[in-house]
XYZ file of N, CA and C in Angstrom:
213
model
N 103.565 87.365 98.021
C 102.543 88.068 98.728
C 102.028 89.160 97.333
N 100.576 88.588 97.714
C 99.612 89.501 97.101
C 99.335 90.618 98.382
N 99.113 91.778 97.520
C 98.656 92.834 98.654
C 97.860 93.925 97.974
N 96.717 95.272 99.295
C 95.825 96.202 98.993
C 96.947 96.831 99.136
N 98.082 97.382 98.820
C 98.443 98.801 99.955
C 98.382 99.697 98.785
N 98.096 100.019 97.267
C 97.803 100.318 96.345
C 95.767 100.803 96.231
N 95.923 99.609 96.603
C 93.965 100.495 97.309
C 93.591 101.136 97.913
N 94.969 100.863 98.411
C 94.241 101.408 100.593
C 94.465 103.193 100.565
N 95.417 103.108 99.590
C 96.386 104.435 99.874
C 95.826 105.549 98.461
N 94.694 104.585 97.778
C 93.978 105.855 96.340
C 92.489 105.989 97.066
N 92.339 104.458 97.708
C 90.642 105.572 98.867
C 90.791 106.024 100.078
N 92.501 105.980 100.822
C 91.824 107.164 101.305
C 93.353 108.906 100.806
N 93.014 108.119 99.454
C 93.191 109.565 98.915
C 94.965 110.298 99.005
N 96.153 109.324 98.527
C 97.243 109.707 99.406
C 97.672 109.886 98.653
N 98.994 109.886 97.920
C 99.926 109.881 96.675
C 100.878 108.620 97.378
N 101.836 107.916 96.793
C 102.987 108.132 97.239
C 103.795 108.437 97.404
N 104.115 110.120 97.235
C 105.277 110.790 98.878
C 104.618 110.908 99.629
N 102.983 110.434 99.546
C 102.641 111.248 101.583
C 102.859 109.990 101.567
N 102.940 109.427 101.641
C 102.592 107.612 101.899
C 103.819 107.455 103.118
N 104.973 107.231 101.472
C 106.673 107.197 102.357
C 106.538 108.119 103.077
N 106.464 109.302 102.963
C 106.806 110.199 103.956
C 105.963 109.482 105.688
N 104.844 110.099 105.784
C 104.208 108.898 106.671
C 104.690 107.834 106.997
N 105.295 106.780 106.211
C 106.047 106.118 106.642
C 108.155 105.312 106.959
N 108.324 107.156 106.625
C 109.743 107.045 106.349
C 110.200 106.342 105.725
N 109.878 105.799 104.348
C 110.961 105.068 103.584
C 110.756 105.662 102.486
N 111.013 105.466 101.090
C 111.823 105.680 100.099
C 110.007 105.819 99.193
N 110.549 106.430 98.048
C 108.731 106.289 97.409
C 109.066 105.485 96.220
N 110.928 105.141 96.180
C 110.817 103.396 95.236
C 110.269 102.165 96.447
N 110.044 102.078 97.915
C 110.223 101.569 98.465
C 108.373 101.808 97.619
N 107.961 102.543 98.567
C 106.273 102.069 98.334
C 105.909 101.771 96.717
N 106.512 101.850 95.922
C 106.927 101.206 94.336
C 106.512 100.414 94.407
N 107.425 99.771 94.664
C 107.929 98.380 94.861
C 107.053 97.402 95.624
N 106.812 97.970 97.023
C 105.240 97.200 97.581
C 103.710 96.807 96.936
N 103.971 98.529 96.302
C 102.876 97.746 95.553
C 103.042 97.368 93.759
N 103.746 97.318 93.440
C 104.018 96.534 92.390
C 104.731 94.909 92.814
N 104.230 94.613 94.502
C 104.667 93.360 94.579
C 105.968 92.737 94.118
N 107.375 93.860 94.165
C 108.741 93.472 94.297
C 109.450 93.273 95.508
N 108.573 93.893 96.690
C 108.815 93.967 97.179
C 108.365 94.140 99.352
N 108.743 92.510 100.068
C 107.723 92.338 100.701
C 108.391 93.538 102.197
N 107.311 93.449 102.620
C 107.930 94.222 104.157
C 108.113 93.693 104.817
N 108.956 94.576 106.378
C 109.455 93.746 107.232
C 107.578 93.959 107.846
N 107.856 93.721 109.218
C 106.484 92.949 110.381
C 106.460 94.151 110.472
N 107.463 95.653 110.919
C 107.438 96.353 111.141
C 106.561 97.600 110.533
N 106.929 97.820 109.310
C 106.268 98.490 107.970
C 104.874 98.354 107.974
N 104.886 96.736 108.127
C 103.522 96.437 108.231
C 102.254 97.085 108.872
N 103.225 97.201 109.914
C 101.607 97.311 111.441
C 101.791 98.580 111.352
N 102.699 98.764 110.537
C 103.323 101.394 110.328
C 101.428 100.986 109.161
N 101.576 99.969 108.094
C 100.327 100.338 106.986
C 98.879 100.050 107.335
N 98.730 99.152 108.809
C 98.394 98.518 108.351
C 97.011 99.586 109.650
N 97.684 100.399 110.566
C 97.456 101.639 111.763
C 97.547 102.091 110.753
N 97.990 102.296 109.705
C 97.329 104.704 109.113
C 96.375 104.419 108.014
N 96.044 102.615 108.188
C 95.361 102.512 106.668
C 93.290 101.785 107.887
N 94.194 102.380 109.405
C 92.628 101.747 110.240
C 92.445 100.547 109.805
N 93.609 98.569 110.066
C 92.725 97.477 108.698
C 93.561 96.439 109.679
N 93.482 95.256 109.269
C 93.968 94.705 109.828
C 95.849 94.538 108.713
N 97.109 93.499 109.462
C 97.085 93.637 109.215
C 96.886 92.322 106.906
N 95.993 91.334 107.503
C 95.235 89.916 107.084
C 94.151 90.748 105.977
N 94.269 91.938 106.269
C 93.030 92.876 104.978
C 94.395 93.570 104.080
N 95.558 93.992 104.222
C 95.611 94.614 103.519
C 97.696 93.284 102.829
N 97.900 92.383 102.949
C 98.736 91.695 102.678
C 98.364 90.165 101.999
N 97.867 88.830 101.070
C 97.997 87.836 101.449
C 98.609 86.594 100.811
N 99.524 86.051 101.317
C 99.703 84.643 101.643
C 99.844 84.109 101.049
N 100.676 84.044 99.106
C 100.747 82.408 98.435
C 101.143 82.204 98.485
N 101.423 80.989 98.279
C 101.598 80.352 99.269
C 102.937 79.441 97.167
N 104.245 78.961 97.644
C 105.045 78.631 96.313
C 104.412 77.245 95.867
N 104.098 77.944 94.787
C 103.531 76.459 93.334
C 104.230 74.884 94.126
N 106.101 75.483 94.055
C 106.417 74.109 94.294
C 106.661 73.446 95.394
N 105.912 73.845 96.911
C 105.668 73.818 97.987
C 104.601 73.068 98.102
N 103.367 73.128 97.425
C 102.343 73.402 96.756
C 102.183 71.286 96.091
N 103.119 71.933 95.569
C 103.198 70.130 94.542
C 103.837 68.779 95.503
N 104.659 69.250 96.738
C 105.767 68.272 97.337
C 104.825 67.672 97.609
């Protein structure tokens, strides 16, 4: 899943530490999320969208697996 968390965080002039504190998650979670290695829970996605004053769809873009589209 593609996401725009890093772009939003930078736009809002937040550090990874600050964002992790606001969301009550580890900085490692933020790093993994920004690198696309971690898909957040729906609760975390809602918290992020609220914090950045946007929709979940503005932050996350679902990309289907190629295997699913080739069937």
